[in-house]
Each structure stands twice: as C-alpha cells, then as structure tokens.
Amino acid sequence: MRFALLGFAAALALGSIAQAQAPAAPAAAAAAYSSASKVGDLIDNPAVKAALLKLIPDVINHPQLNEAREMTLRDLAQYAPELTPAVFAQVDAELAKIPKS
C-alpha cells in the first residue's frame, strides 16, 4: 500500500513538471474567439454577441445563459441539441473574423 501511494505521489509530481514544460499555444490562436471560449467572454463582447445572435439566437437569448458564463459554448451542446458540429464550424468561422479585445 505504501509503495502504491509513493508511486501515485511521484506520478503527480512528474505530471506537474511535464505540464510546466508544455509548449505555449500560439499567440494568434489565443487571440481569437471560438466555440471553445467561455460564454461570458463571448457575450461580453458586443461584436461577438451580435455574430452569435445571427447564428444561434435561441441559445444566446436563453434566459439562463448568464448562469453558464464559466462554461464554453461547446459545453452547452449537452443542453442545446441545435449546437451541432456543423453549427460550431459556422460559429468558429465567424468568430475567427473578430479580433479579441
């Protein structure tokens, strides 16, 4: 049992070292909005919200959307069946045109 705990502790320590050495994401990818962005970040930007209102108005106008601010738009697919892979592709293409502010 003690060896299993030591192995687990070592795995945790090595995992955190590996994460610390992981390469950073490209700046351009971090600068763009996407369906992987948090809902709060998306709806707080007027240009992004306007684009989303055109593409997924029922989702953006949902009365409980504000409660999902910390979720990503992709996370909402489990609650909104209209959020299909094809819709996410449209959303991502449209949001890529909007610079992150």
mmCIF file of C-alpha atoms in Angstrom:
data_model
loop_
_atom_site.group_PDB
_atom_site.id
_atom_site.type_symbol
_atom_site.label_atom_id
_atom_site.label_comp_id
_atom_site.label_asym_id
_atom_site.label_seq_id
_atom_site.Cartn_x
_atom_site.Cartn_y
_atom_site.Cartn_z
ATOM 1 C CA MET A 1 0.000 0.000 0.000
ATOM 2 C CA ARG A 2 2.802 2.407 0.904
ATOM 3 C CA PHE A 3 4.516 1.747 -2.434
ATOM 4 C CA ALA A 4 1.303 2.453 -4.308
ATOM 5 C CA LEU A 5 0.940 5.798 -2.529
ATOM 6 C CA LEU A 6 4.569 6.679 -3.271
ATOM 7 C CA GLY A 7 4.043 5.798 -6.925
ATOM 8 C CA PHE A 8 0.919 7.931 -7.048
ATOM 9 C CA ALA A 9 2.740 10.878 -5.453
ATOM 10 C CA ALA A 10 5.614 10.502 -7.921
ATOM 11 C CA ALA A 11 3.207 10.397 -10.856
ATOM 12 C CA LEU A 12 1.556 13.593 -9.640
ATOM 13 C CA ALA A 13 4.910 15.332 -9.255
ATOM 14 C CA LEU A 14 6.130 14.248 -12.686
ATOM 15 C CA GLY A 15 2.821 15.210 -14.261
ATOM 16 C CA SER A 16 3.027 18.734 -12.910
ATOM 17 C CA ILE A 17 6.611 19.056 -14.180
ATOM 18 C CA ALA A 18 5.548 17.882 -17.629
ATOM 19 C CA GLN A 19 2.703 20.378 -17.664
ATOM 20 C CA ALA A 20 5.028 23.210 -16.687
ATOM 21 C CA GLN A 21 7.283 22.385 -19.644
ATOM 22 C CA ALA A 22 4.492 22.088 -22.222
ATOM 23 C CA PRO A 23 4.877 24.477 -25.159
ATOM 24 C CA ALA A 24 2.731 27.573 -25.081
ATOM 25 C CA ALA A 25 -0.147 27.930 -27.520
ATOM 26 C CA PRO A 26 0.497 30.223 -30.484
ATOM 27 C CA ALA A 27 -0.423 33.831 -29.783
ATOM 28 C CA ALA A 28 -2.727 34.004 -32.799
ATOM 29 C CA ALA A 29 -4.805 31.066 -31.578
ATOM 30 C CA ALA A 30 -5.099 32.595 -28.122
ATOM 31 C CA ALA A 31 -6.188 35.906 -29.625
ATOM 32 C CA ALA A 32 -9.238 34.575 -31.469
ATOM 33 C CA TYR A 33 -12.697 33.872 -30.143
ATOM 34 C CA SER A 34 -14.102 30.409 -30.814
ATOM 35 C CA SER A 35 -16.704 27.935 -29.669
ATOM 36 C CA ALA A 36 -14.106 26.831 -27.099
ATOM 37 C CA SER A 37 -14.206 30.285 -25.462
ATOM 38 C CA LYS A 38 -16.120 30.867 -22.260
ATOM 39 C CA VAL A 39 -19.692 32.025 -22.735
ATOM 40 C CA GLY A 40 -19.081 35.060 -20.525
ATOM 41 C CA ASP A 41 -16.197 36.218 -22.723
ATOM 42 C CA LEU A 42 -18.321 35.757 -25.834
ATOM 43 C CA ILE A 43 -21.411 37.610 -24.684
ATOM 44 C CA ASP A 44 -19.444 40.432 -23.076
ATOM 45 C CA ASN A 45 -18.065 41.460 -26.474
ATOM 46 C CA PRO A 46 -20.804 43.277 -28.460
ATOM 47 C CA ALA A 47 -19.429 42.240 -31.881
ATOM 48 C CA VAL A 48 -19.179 38.576 -30.857
ATOM 49 C CA LYS A 49 -22.624 38.609 -29.280
ATOM 50 C CA ALA A 50 -24.104 40.138 -32.459
ATOM 51 C CA ALA A 51 -22.500 37.406 -34.584
ATOM 52 C CA LEU A 52 -23.794 34.702 -32.262
ATOM 53 C CA LEU A 53 -27.286 36.200 -32.264
ATOM 54 C CA LYS A 54 -27.364 35.724 -36.040
ATOM 55 C CA LEU A 55 -26.135 32.131 -35.874
ATOM 56 C CA ILE A 56 -27.668 30.735 -32.672
ATOM 57 C CA PRO A 57 -30.311 33.206 -31.452
ATOM 58 C CA ASP A 58 -32.206 30.689 -29.305
ATOM 59 C CA VAL A 59 -29.047 29.850 -27.356
ATOM 60 C CA ILE A 60 -27.888 33.446 -26.927
ATOM 61 C CA ASN A 61 -31.353 34.675 -25.941
ATOM 62 C CA HIS A 62 -31.936 31.834 -23.470
ATOM 63 C CA PRO A 63 -32.932 33.258 -20.067
ATOM 64 C CA GLN A 64 -30.414 31.054 -18.227
ATOM 65 C CA LEU A 65 -27.420 31.812 -20.457
ATOM 66 C CA ASN A 66 -25.890 34.123 -17.875
ATOM 67 C CA GLU A 67 -25.641 31.162 -15.488
ATOM 68 C CA ALA A 68 -23.337 29.435 -17.998
ATOM 69 C CA ARG A 69 -20.747 32.234 -18.155
ATOM 70 C CA GLU A 70 -17.906 29.952 -16.996
ATOM 71 C CA MET A 71 -18.777 27.171 -19.450
ATOM 72 C CA THR A 72 -17.548 27.102 -23.022
ATOM 73 C CA LEU A 73 -20.003 27.357 -25.865
ATOM 74 C CA ARG A 74 -19.132 23.752 -26.734
ATOM 75 C CA ASP A 75 -20.084 22.697 -23.196
ATOM 76 C CA LEU A 76 -23.610 23.942 -23.889
ATOM 77 C CA ALA A 77 -24.124 21.326 -26.612
ATOM 78 C CA GLN A 78 -25.259 18.845 -23.967
ATOM 79 C CA TYR A 79 -28.171 21.176 -23.175
ATOM 80 C CA ALA A 80 -28.855 22.604 -26.638
ATOM 81 C CA PRO A 81 -29.243 19.965 -29.370
ATOM 82 C CA GLU A 82 -29.116 22.678 -32.040
ATOM 83 C CA LEU A 83 -25.409 23.100 -31.260
ATOM 84 C CA THR A 84 -24.170 20.531 -33.757
ATOM 85 C CA PRO A 85 -20.658 20.136 -35.188
ATOM 86 C CA ALA A 86 -21.833 21.947 -38.328
ATOM 87 C CA VAL A 87 -23.103 24.871 -36.261
ATOM 88 C CA PHE A 88 -19.831 25.003 -34.319
ATOM 89 C CA ALA A 89 -17.942 25.125 -37.623
ATOM 90 C CA GLN A 90 -20.041 28.137 -38.688
ATOM 91 C CA VAL A 91 -19.591 29.805 -35.309
ATOM 92 C CA ASP A 92 -15.822 29.261 -35.346
ATOM 93 C CA ALA A 93 -15.514 30.618 -38.899
ATOM 94 C CA GLU A 94 -17.477 33.735 -37.986
ATOM 95 C CA LEU A 95 -15.759 34.349 -34.666
ATOM 96 C CA ALA A 96 -12.291 33.969 -36.212
ATOM 97 C CA LYS A 97 -13.006 37.212 -38.096
ATOM 98 C CA ILE A 98 -13.440 39.164 -34.860
ATOM 99 C CA PRO A 99 -10.247 40.311 -33.103
ATOM 100 C CA LYS A 100 -10.096 39.516 -29.413
ATOM 101 C CA SER A 101 -10.235 42.565 -27.209
#
